[in-house]
Amino acid sequence: MRVLLAEDEPRVAGFIAKGLREQTYAVDVARDGEEAVYYAGVNQYDLVILDVMLPIKDGYAVCSELRGSGIRTPILMLTARDAVDDRVRGLDSGADDYLTKPFDFKELLARLRALSRRAAEIRPEVIRVGDLALNTANHAVNRSGKSISLTAKEYALLEFLMLNPNRIVGREQIAQHVWDENFDPFSNIIDVYVRRLRTKIDVGFERPLLHTRRGEGYMLTAEAVTADD
């Protein structure tokens, strides 16, 4: 999942971004409200974490602008203000949830999971493609009962592919959801991770699940495939 984090305090932004990346999220960081609106307009995000006290445009203005432009991405607002009127203002501006600083990072993760479940595309706790199973709650992956160990980025890539079974997904789609703004479109990093993932989920099993479509992208399927590069 790709997250937009709008937070102007470097220490807080670094702490949140680091923690989210360790939990397999791809994170873009906006340092002010204007930058947050720009990022949300040019990228596709699964979640937005929006601090209220942002320079140039505050979180309320950003939230209202995003909703006014038709962006329906779930928004979690962060603020040091805990007055009821502030919470009401945040929710009325279009936020889906509200978390007061300081907060426990576990609670932030739980709220993000809850917001993702409310999104249009519901993510089930366990996703299956053939005999491959992925648990979105504890990130456990196994095939035919055999546990598979993945890095955070390998897991994020596999989760995205498993949420789009039997469909060809292009490199641009993968970059949009699995990598952040630091992704180099001219690199072969996606191909490298696909090869790593294929080694872990396919090698040693009777039928391959991960297939390459030359010039198109990749497909994860348990169905028979006639040609595979």
XYZ file of N, CA and C in Angstrom:
687
model
N 0.839 -1.191 0.000
C 0.000 0.000 0.000
C 0.873 1.240 0.000
N 0.443 2.250 -0.746
C 1.204 3.493 -0.834
C 0.499 4.571 -0.025
N 1.276 5.250 0.816
C 0.730 6.227 1.755
C 1.343 7.594 1.504
N 0.510 8.634 1.553
C 0.998 10.010 1.553
C 0.999 10.501 2.990
N 2.166 10.895 3.476
C 2.311 11.443 4.829
C 2.604 12.930 4.723
N 1.688 13.762 5.191
C 1.880 15.211 5.184
C 2.208 15.655 6.604
N 3.473 15.922 6.856
C 3.972 16.263 8.196
C 5.196 17.155 8.038
N 5.166 18.351 8.632
C 6.257 19.307 8.427
C 7.376 19.171 9.445
N 7.134 18.498 10.565
C 8.187 18.339 11.570
C 9.070 17.154 11.182
N 10.343 17.402 10.823
C 11.205 16.333 10.303
C 11.331 15.124 11.222
N 11.448 15.360 12.532
C 11.616 14.234 13.451
C 10.389 13.334 13.453
N 9.217 13.934 13.501
C 7.974 13.161 13.511
C 7.776 12.460 12.174
N 8.018 13.190 11.084
C 7.864 12.595 9.748
C 8.805 11.415 9.563
N 10.047 11.572 10.019
C 11.014 10.486 9.889
C 10.615 9.263 10.693
N 10.121 9.493 11.909
C 9.694 8.389 12.774
C 8.537 7.619 12.147
N 7.523 8.351 11.675
C 6.352 7.692 11.100
C 6.716 6.976 9.804
N 7.456 7.659 8.931
C 7.817 7.058 7.642
C 8.652 5.799 7.829
N 9.613 5.850 8.741
C 10.462 4.686 8.993
C 9.620 3.509 9.493
N 8.728 3.775 10.434
C 7.896 2.713 10.972
C 6.966 2.111 9.939
N 6.395 2.955 9.093
C 5.490 2.456 8.064
C 6.237 1.636 7.020
N 7.423 2.094 6.644
C 8.199 1.338 5.654
C 8.604 -0.027 6.198
N 8.867 -0.096 7.487
C 9.189 -1.386 8.093
C 7.977 -2.323 8.085
N 6.771 -1.738 7.951
C 5.538 -2.525 7.899
C 5.053 -2.722 6.464
N 5.961 -2.538 5.493
C 5.758 -2.797 4.057
C 5.012 -1.695 3.314
N 4.707 -0.569 3.964
C 4.075 0.530 3.250
C 5.119 1.287 2.429
N 4.721 1.773 1.256
C 5.530 2.741 0.513
C 5.049 4.119 0.940
N 5.982 5.026 1.264
C 5.606 6.308 1.873
C 6.208 7.481 1.106
N 5.361 8.444 0.732
C 5.803 9.736 0.214
C 5.563 10.762 1.309
N 6.521 11.663 1.522
C 6.402 12.665 2.584
C 6.257 14.056 1.982
N 5.177 14.754 2.342
C 4.952 16.143 1.940
C 5.252 17.026 3.147
N 6.008 18.111 2.931
C 6.442 18.968 4.037
C 5.508 20.144 4.303
N 4.569 20.402 3.414
C 3.597 21.477 3.632
C 2.293 21.123 2.920
N 1.259 21.926 3.175
C -0.048 21.617 2.622
C -0.122 21.704 1.111
N 0.576 22.653 0.553
C 0.569 22.808 -0.904
C 1.201 21.599 -1.586
N 2.304 21.120 -1.003
C 2.968 19.943 -1.547
C 2.079 18.706 -1.406
N 1.344 18.625 -0.307
C 0.447 17.487 -0.096
C -0.642 17.454 -1.166
N -1.213 18.607 -1.483
C -2.244 18.670 -2.528
C -1.656 18.264 -3.874
N -0.448 18.713 -4.148
C 0.203 18.376 -5.423
C 0.442 16.873 -5.520
N 1.040 16.285 -4.474
C 1.311 14.843 -4.483
C 0.027 14.039 -4.690
N -1.022 14.424 -3.967
C -2.285 13.686 -4.058
C -2.911 13.806 -5.437
N -2.596 14.897 -6.124
C -3.155 15.102 -7.448
C -2.445 14.337 -8.546
N -1.160 14.030 -8.351
C -0.390 13.373 -9.419
C -0.109 11.898 -9.140
N -0.347 11.448 -7.913
C -0.097 10.053 -7.557
C -1.375 9.396 -7.051
N -1.388 8.083 -7.095
C -2.526 7.325 -6.576
C -2.139 6.721 -5.236
N -2.814 7.131 -4.167
C -2.504 6.653 -2.820
C -3.632 5.777 -2.284
N -3.244 4.864 -1.398
C -4.227 4.023 -0.731
C -4.714 4.663 0.562
N -3.847 5.491 1.193
C -4.172 6.165 2.444
C -3.438 7.499 2.501
N -4.004 8.455 3.220
C -3.348 9.743 3.464
C -3.308 9.986 4.966
N -2.119 10.325 5.488
C -1.956 10.740 6.886
C -1.668 12.229 6.852
N -2.524 13.014 7.467
C -2.490 14.466 7.279
C -2.402 15.187 8.614
N -1.272 15.868 8.837
C -1.124 16.671 10.042
C -1.935 17.959 9.891
N -2.529 18.414 10.967
C -3.354 19.623 10.902
C -2.498 20.875 10.747
N -1.408 20.980 11.525
C -0.601 22.199 11.562
C 0.475 22.182 10.481
N 0.061 22.350 9.231
C 0.990 22.371 8.109
C 1.223 23.800 7.635
N 2.421 24.106 7.138
C 2.673 25.426 6.555
C 1.912 25.605 5.240
N 1.740 26.845 4.847
C 1.105 27.278 3.600
C -0.393 26.970 3.606
N -0.755 25.697 3.672
C -2.157 25.302 3.812
C -2.255 24.331 4.972
N -3.164 24.602 5.910
C -3.274 23.673 7.036
C -4.019 22.408 6.612
N -4.038 21.436 7.515
C -4.634 20.145 7.204
C -6.108 20.225 6.863
N -6.841 21.124 7.527
C -8.261 21.270 7.230
C -8.460 21.713 5.779
N -7.661 22.712 5.361
C -7.780 23.230 3.995
C -7.391 22.164 2.974
N -6.318 21.405 3.291
C -5.872 20.343 2.383
C -6.956 19.282 2.237
N -7.510 18.877 3.352
C -8.540 17.831 3.340
C -9.750 18.280 2.526
N -10.193 19.506 2.750
C -11.343 20.029 2.009
C -11.049 20.105 0.521
N -9.805 20.508 0.169
C -9.436 20.625 -1.235
C -9.387 19.260 -1.914
N -8.858 18.273 -1.207
C -8.800 16.923 -1.786
C -10.203 16.383 -2.028
N -11.069 16.551 -1.047
C -12.440 16.063 -1.206
C -13.167 16.840 -2.302
N -12.895 18.147 -2.375
C -13.529 18.963 -3.403
C -13.110 18.582 -4.808
N -11.899 18.034 -4.938
C -11.403 17.634 -6.253
C -11.801 16.203 -6.610
N -12.559 15.559 -5.717
C -13.064 14.218 -6.014
C -12.200 13.080 -5.504
N -11.157 13.381 -4.749
C -10.281 12.336 -4.211
C -10.954 11.709 -2.995
N -11.190 10.426 -3.052
C -11.926 9.720 -2.000
C -11.008 8.847 -1.141
N -9.711 8.976 -1.296
C -8.756 8.189 -0.516
C -8.996 8.389 0.978
N -8.991 7.333 1.787
C -9.166 7.487 3.237
C -8.104 8.412 3.827
N -8.523 9.337 4.698
C -7.626 10.321 5.309
C -7.669 10.188 6.823
N -6.487 10.054 7.419
C -6.327 10.067 8.871
C -5.646 11.364 9.255
N -6.275 12.160 10.109
C -5.697 13.439 10.531
C -4.937 13.265 11.834
N -3.765 13.904 11.901
C -2.948 13.914 13.106
C -2.887 15.335 13.649
N -3.004 15.481 14.958
C -2.908 16.812 15.535
C -2.608 16.749 17.021
N -2.005 17.824 17.534
C -1.766 17.941 18.968
C -2.996 18.515 19.659
N -3.956 18.976 18.870
C -5.184 19.542 19.430
C -6.165 18.414 19.766
N -6.651 18.412 20.998
C -7.571 17.345 21.388
C -8.948 17.864 21.767
N -9.217 19.155 21.474
C -10.541 19.694 21.772
C -11.570 19.064 20.848
N -12.783 18.908 21.363
C -13.855 18.300 20.573
C -14.106 19.092 19.301
N -14.103 20.427 19.398
C -14.373 21.256 18.225
C -13.340 21.032 17.127
N -12.074 20.795 17.508
C -11.032 20.540 16.517
C -11.265 19.208 15.817
N -11.656 18.207 16.590
C -11.933 16.900 15.993
C -13.129 16.975 15.047
N -14.149 17.691 15.479
C -15.341 17.845 14.647
C -14.988 18.578 13.352
N -14.155 19.617 13.469
C -13.765 20.371 12.267
C -13.006 19.478 11.286
N -12.126 18.627 11.819
C -11.362 17.732 10.957
C -12.260 16.748 10.233
N -13.197 16.165 10.962
C -14.109 15.198 10.349
C -15.044 15.880 9.353
N -15.478 17.090 9.683
C -16.373 17.821 8.779
C -15.659 18.261 7.507
N -14.346 18.407 7.566
C -13.597 18.812 6.370
C -13.366 17.638 5.422
N -13.712 16.418 5.895
C -13.626 15.257 5.007
C -12.737 14.139 5.505
N -12.140 14.293 6.687
C -11.279 13.231 7.222
C -12.127 12.025 7.639
N -11.521 10.849 7.561
C -12.208 9.621 7.948
C -11.931 9.231 9.391
N -10.806 9.697 9.930
C -10.445 9.364 11.302
C -9.527 10.454 11.827
N -9.294 10.451 13.138
C -8.594 11.543 13.811
C -7.758 10.938 14.928
N -6.468 11.250 14.976
C -5.577 10.707 16.008
C -4.795 11.852 16.636
N -4.840 11.922 17.970
C -4.204 13.012 18.699
C -2.778 12.658 19.075
N -1.851 13.595 18.878
C -0.467 13.432 19.301
C -0.359 13.739 20.788
N 0.556 13.084 21.505
C 1.376 11.952 21.051
C 0.532 10.678 20.994
N 0.930 9.733 20.154
C 0.159 8.512 19.991
C 1.112 7.321 19.995
N 0.560 6.156 20.283
C 1.320 4.920 20.207
C 1.310 4.454 18.759
N 2.480 4.081 18.233
C 2.568 3.704 16.820
C 1.677 2.507 16.504
N 1.483 1.620 17.468
C 0.601 0.474 17.247
C -0.823 0.930 16.962
N -1.245 2.003 17.644
C -2.594 2.511 17.396
C -2.691 3.123 15.999
N -1.635 3.814 15.566
C -1.623 4.366 14.217
C -1.782 3.250 13.187
N -1.028 2.169 13.352
C -1.121 1.045 12.424
C -2.521 0.436 12.431
N -3.100 0.303 13.616
C -4.437 -0.281 13.726
C -5.473 0.594 13.020
N -5.336 1.903 13.163
C -6.282 2.811 12.512
C -6.123 2.776 10.993
N -4.880 2.654 10.531
C -4.652 2.551 9.093
C -5.254 1.264 8.540
N -5.101 0.169 9.286
C -5.704 -1.092 8.844
C -7.228 -0.973 8.781
N -7.802 -0.299 9.778
C -9.250 -0.130 9.798
C -9.715 0.715 8.614
N -8.969 1.771 8.308
C -9.329 2.625 7.178
C -9.222 1.866 5.861
N -8.203 1.026 5.744
C -8.034 0.270 4.506
C -9.177 -0.720 4.315
N -9.711 -1.229 5.418
C -10.838 -2.161 5.313
C -12.106 -1.445 4.864
N -12.194 -0.146 5.155
C -13.380 0.615 4.757
C -13.314 1.065 3.299
N -12.125 0.990 2.714
C -11.948 1.458 1.340
C -12.798 0.626 0.378
N -12.941 1.130 -0.815
C -13.789 0.460 -1.805
C -13.300 -0.949 -2.092
N -11.980 -1.119 -2.132
C -11.433 -2.445 -2.397
C -11.071 -3.081 -1.057
N -11.925 -3.946 -0.564
C -11.726 -4.557 0.743
C -10.583 -5.559 0.675
N -9.686 -5.464 1.648
C -8.570 -6.398 1.730
C -8.885 -7.466 2.767
N -9.144 -8.694 2.350
C -9.450 -9.766 3.311
C -8.230 -10.083 4.157
N -8.472 -10.703 5.305
C -7.347 -11.021 6.189
C -6.419 -12.037 5.545
N -6.983 -13.037 4.870
C -6.166 -14.046 4.193
C -6.507 -14.035 2.706
N -5.474 -13.856 1.882
C -5.642 -13.862 0.427
C -5.057 -15.160 -0.099
N -5.755 -15.803 -1.028
C -5.269 -17.073 -1.581
C -5.261 -17.017 -3.107
N -4.197 -17.525 -3.669
C -4.109 -17.770 -5.109
C -3.584 -19.192 -5.245
N -4.465 -20.119 -5.643
C -4.079 -21.522 -5.664
C -3.716 -21.993 -4.266
N -2.534 -22.598 -4.132
C -2.098 -23.085 -2.818
C -1.201 -22.088 -2.093
N -1.154 -20.848 -2.607
C -0.382 -19.785 -1.977
C -1.309 -18.939 -1.114
N -0.933 -18.744 0.154
C -1.765 -17.982 1.088
C -0.955 -16.863 1.727
N -1.578 -15.698 1.847
C -0.933 -14.534 2.455
C -1.854 -13.960 3.510
N -1.342 -13.796 4.728
C -2.117 -13.241 5.832
C -1.785 -11.755 5.950
N -2.759 -10.881 5.677
C -2.498 -9.442 5.686
C -2.353 -8.880 7.098
N -2.772 -9.643 8.104
C -2.670 -9.162 9.484
C -1.272 -9.368 10.055
N -0.709 -10.566 9.876
C 0.621 -10.830 10.455
C 1.711 -11.029 9.401
N 1.353 -10.838 8.117
C 2.291 -10.912 6.993
C 2.907 -12.302 6.802
N 2.241 -13.319 7.309
C 2.723 -14.690 7.105
C 2.355 -15.161 5.706
N 3.292 -15.817 5.038
C 3.070 -16.332 3.690
C 3.444 -17.806 3.669
N 2.603 -18.625 3.050
C 2.952 -20.038 2.908
C 2.362 -20.588 1.615
N 3.018 -21.607 1.114
C 2.499 -22.308 -0.064
C 2.488 -23.802 0.219
N 1.342 -24.398 0.026
C 1.140 -25.820 0.340
C 1.590 -26.136 1.762
N 1.341 -25.192 2.677
C 1.689 -25.391 4.079
C 3.126 -25.091 4.424
N 3.957 -24.766 3.421
C 5.364 -24.459 3.671
C 5.534 -22.957 3.853
N 6.097 -22.558 5.002
C 6.279 -21.147 5.301
C 7.324 -20.527 4.376
N 7.049 -19.310 3.906
C 7.950 -18.590 3.007
C 8.349 -17.278 3.661
N 9.642 -17.057 3.786
C 10.158 -15.844 4.410
C 10.415 -14.778 3.346
N 9.828 -13.592 3.531
C 9.978 -12.507 2.572
C 10.477 -11.245 3.256
N 11.198 -10.421 2.510
C 11.559 -9.099 3.007
C 10.309 -8.213 2.932
N 10.386 -7.029 3.535
C 9.234 -6.128 3.535
C 8.808 -5.762 2.114
N 9.757 -5.468 1.239
C 9.419 -5.071 -0.120
C 8.915 -6.261 -0.933
N 9.483 -7.435 -0.719
C 8.980 -8.636 -1.395
C 7.533 -8.900 -0.990
N 7.255 -8.750 0.300
C 5.890 -8.947 0.783
C 4.932 -7.940 0.133
N 5.337 -6.664 0.101
C 4.468 -5.633 -0.477
C 4.170 -5.935 -1.938
N 5.173 -6.378 -2.676
C 4.977 -6.730 -4.084
C 4.029 -7.916 -4.216
N 4.244 -8.945 -3.400
C 3.379 -10.127 -3.474
C 1.950 -9.774 -3.102
N 1.754 -8.966 -2.067
C 0.407 -8.585 -1.664
C -0.312 -7.876 -2.809
N 0.380 -6.960 -3.484
C -0.248 -6.238 -4.593
C -0.635 -7.198 -5.718
N 0.262 -8.130 -6.047
C -0.037 -9.104 -7.094
C -1.206 -10.004 -6.710
N -1.265 -10.388 -5.428
C -2.341 -11.277 -4.979
C -3.678 -10.549 -4.879
N -3.647 -9.239 -4.735
C -4.885 -8.464 -4.752
C -5.394 -8.257 -6.178
N -4.554 -8.629 -7.148
C -4.926 -8.508 -8.561
C -4.696 -9.844 -9.277
N -5.295 -10.920 -8.789
C -5.033 -12.242 -9.380
C -5.588 -12.360 -10.791
N -4.897 -13.151 -11.613
C -5.340 -13.443 -12.980
C -5.394 -12.199 -13.867
N -4.705 -11.149 -13.437
C -4.660 -9.911 -14.216
C -3.210 -9.532 -14.494
N -2.950 -8.994 -15.670
C -1.611 -8.492 -15.966
C -1.487 -7.105 -15.360
N -0.477 -6.919 -14.522
C -0.217 -5.600 -13.929
C 1.115 -5.092 -14.464
N 1.119 -3.862 -14.920
C 2.314 -3.284 -15.511
C 3.271 -2.729 -14.470
N 4.469 -2.385 -14.914
C 5.487 -1.848 -14.015
C 5.023 -0.527 -13.411
N 4.295 0.277 -14.192
C 3.830 1.560 -13.675
C 2.842 1.364 -12.529
N 1.944 0.397 -12.671
C 0.998 0.106 -11.593
C 1.732 -0.355 -10.338
N 2.720 -1.229 -10.525
C 3.488 -1.730 -9.386
C 4.229 -0.595 -8.709
N 4.862 0.260 -9.506
C 5.605 1.394 -8.943
C 4.682 2.311 -8.161
N 3.468 2.516 -8.653
C 2.516 3.412 -8.004
C 2.115 2.918 -6.617
N 2.015 1.591 -6.454
C 1.490 1.050 -5.201
C 2.558 0.491 -4.257
N 3.687 0.070 -4.793
C 4.673 -0.635 -3.967
C 5.907 0.221 -3.672
N 6.224 1.160 -4.560
C 7.379 2.033 -4.342
C 6.914 3.445 -4.032
N 7.846 4.326 -3.639
C 7.486 5.694 -3.308
C 8.068 6.663 -4.329
N 8.146 7.973 -3.956
C 8.577 8.973 -4.921
C 10.044 8.850 -5.299
N 10.802 8.046 -4.557
C 12.218 7.852 -4.865
C 12.442 6.788 -5.940
N 11.374 6.180 -6.422
C 11.510 5.143 -7.446
C 12.082 5.711 -8.734
N 13.086 5.046 -9.278
C 13.704 5.436 -10.545
C 13.063 4.635 -11.673
N 12.262 5.277 -12.536
C 11.567 4.533 -13.594
C 12.503 3.889 -14.607
N 13.772 4.304 -14.611
C 14.730 3.740 -15.557
C 15.529 2.579 -14.964
N 15.272 2.257 -13.714
C 15.994 1.152 -13.080
C 15.276 -0.167 -13.358
N 15.964 -1.263 -13.055
C 15.357 -2.593 -13.231
C 14.978 -3.206 -11.892
N 14.747 -2.351 -10.887
C 14.519 -2.841 -9.534
C 13.269 -3.712 -9.446
N 12.212 -3.391 -10.214
C 11.003 -4.214 -10.178
C 11.300 -5.607 -10.714
N 12.055 -5.680 -11.817
C 12.415 -6.985 -12.385
C 13.238 -7.803 -11.387
N 14.143 -7.116 -10.667
C 14.967 -7.798 -9.665
C 14.089 -8.408 -8.580
N 13.127 -7.643 -8.081
C 12.262 -8.154 -7.010
C 11.315 -9.235 -7.507
N 10.877 -9.137 -8.748
C 10.038 -10.199 -9.302
C 10.819 -11.507 -9.364
N 12.082 -11.432 -9.791
C 12.912 -12.643 -9.839
C 13.115 -13.226 -8.447
N 13.364 -12.380 -7.466
C 13.529 -12.851 -6.086
C 12.257 -13.520 -5.595
N 11.123 -12.885 -5.889
C 9.844 -13.414 -5.438
C 9.547 -14.744 -6.114
N 9.822 -14.822 -7.400
C 9.580 -16.063 -8.130
C 10.416 -17.207 -7.549
N 11.660 -16.912 -7.182
C 12.528 -17.928 -6.594
C 11.921 -18.488 -5.303
N 11.278 -17.601 -4.525
C 10.764 -18.021 -3.221
C 9.400 -18.705 -3.301
N 8.534 -18.255 -4.211
C 7.177 -18.812 -4.219
C 6.965 -19.891 -5.274
N 7.870 -19.990 -6.257
C 7.666 -20.944 -7.351
C 8.672 -22.097 -7.389
N 9.937 -21.792 -7.105
C 10.977 -22.825 -7.211
C 10.707 -23.942 -6.201
N 10.682 -25.168 -6.688
C 10.439 -26.321 -5.825
C 8.987 -26.744 -5.771
N 8.122 -25.979 -6.450
C 6.705 -26.340 -6.484
C 6.327 -26.794 -7.896
N 5.273 -27.582 -7.974
C 4.921 -28.236 -9.239
C 4.543 -27.244 -10.326
N 3.744 -26.247 -9.981
C 3.261 -25.314 -10.997
C 3.661 -23.885 -10.630
N 4.254 -23.127 -11.570
C 4.580 -21.726 -11.282
C 3.321 -20.875 -11.214
N 3.337 -19.897 -10.339
C 2.207 -18.982 -10.190
C 2.499 -17.596 -10.774
N 3.759 -17.191 -10.739
C 4.136 -15.836 -11.162
C 4.676 -15.878 -12.590
N 4.003 -15.151 -13.475
C 4.343 -15.180 -14.893
C 4.672 -13.792 -15.413
N 5.584 -13.737 -16.382
C 5.961 -12.486 -17.029
C 5.315 -12.413 -18.401
N 4.745 -11.264 -18.709
C 4.210 -11.019 -20.042
C 5.086 -9.959 -20.691
N 5.921 -10.380 -21.618
C 6.887 -9.471 -22.219
C 6.194 -8.235 -22.813
N 6.686 -7.072 -22.390
C 6.140 -5.820 -22.871
C 4.860 -5.382 -22.204
N 4.321 -6.227 -21.305
C 3.053 -5.895 -20.649
C 3.186 -5.799 -19.136
N 3.798 -6.798 -18.523
C 3.917 -6.781 -17.076
C 3.957 -8.176 -16.503
N 3.308 -8.356 -15.361
C 3.373 -9.619 -14.634
C 1.979 -10.062 -14.225
N 1.828 -11.360 -14.023
C 0.532 -11.907 -13.630
C 0.725 -13.043 -12.636
N -0.053 -13.003 -11.561
C -0.051 -14.083 -10.584
C -1.348 -14.860 -10.756
N -1.239 -16.130 -11.107
C -2.425 -16.933 -11.350
C -2.147 -18.403 -11.089
N -3.189 -19.111 -10.659
C -3.087 -20.559 -10.477
C -3.600 -21.282 -11.705
N -4.104 -20.534 -12.673
C -4.628 -21.137 -13.894
C -3.485 -21.519 -14.827
N -3.731 -22.460 -15.705
C -2.726 -22.867 -16.669
C -2.405 -21.740 -17.632
N -1.121 -21.515 -17.873
C -0.672 -20.446 -18.763
C 0.116 -21.087 -19.885
N -0.220 -20.764 -21.122
C 0.411 -21.421 -22.268
C 1.814 -20.918 -22.550
N 2.079 -19.638 -22.294
C 3.405 -19.086 -22.589
C 3.837 -18.213 -21.434
N 5.068 -18.377 -21.039
C 5.604 -17.637 -19.887
C 7.054 -17.297 -20.164
N 7.413 -16.011 -20.114
C 8.782 -15.599 -20.369
C 9.618 -15.714 -19.101
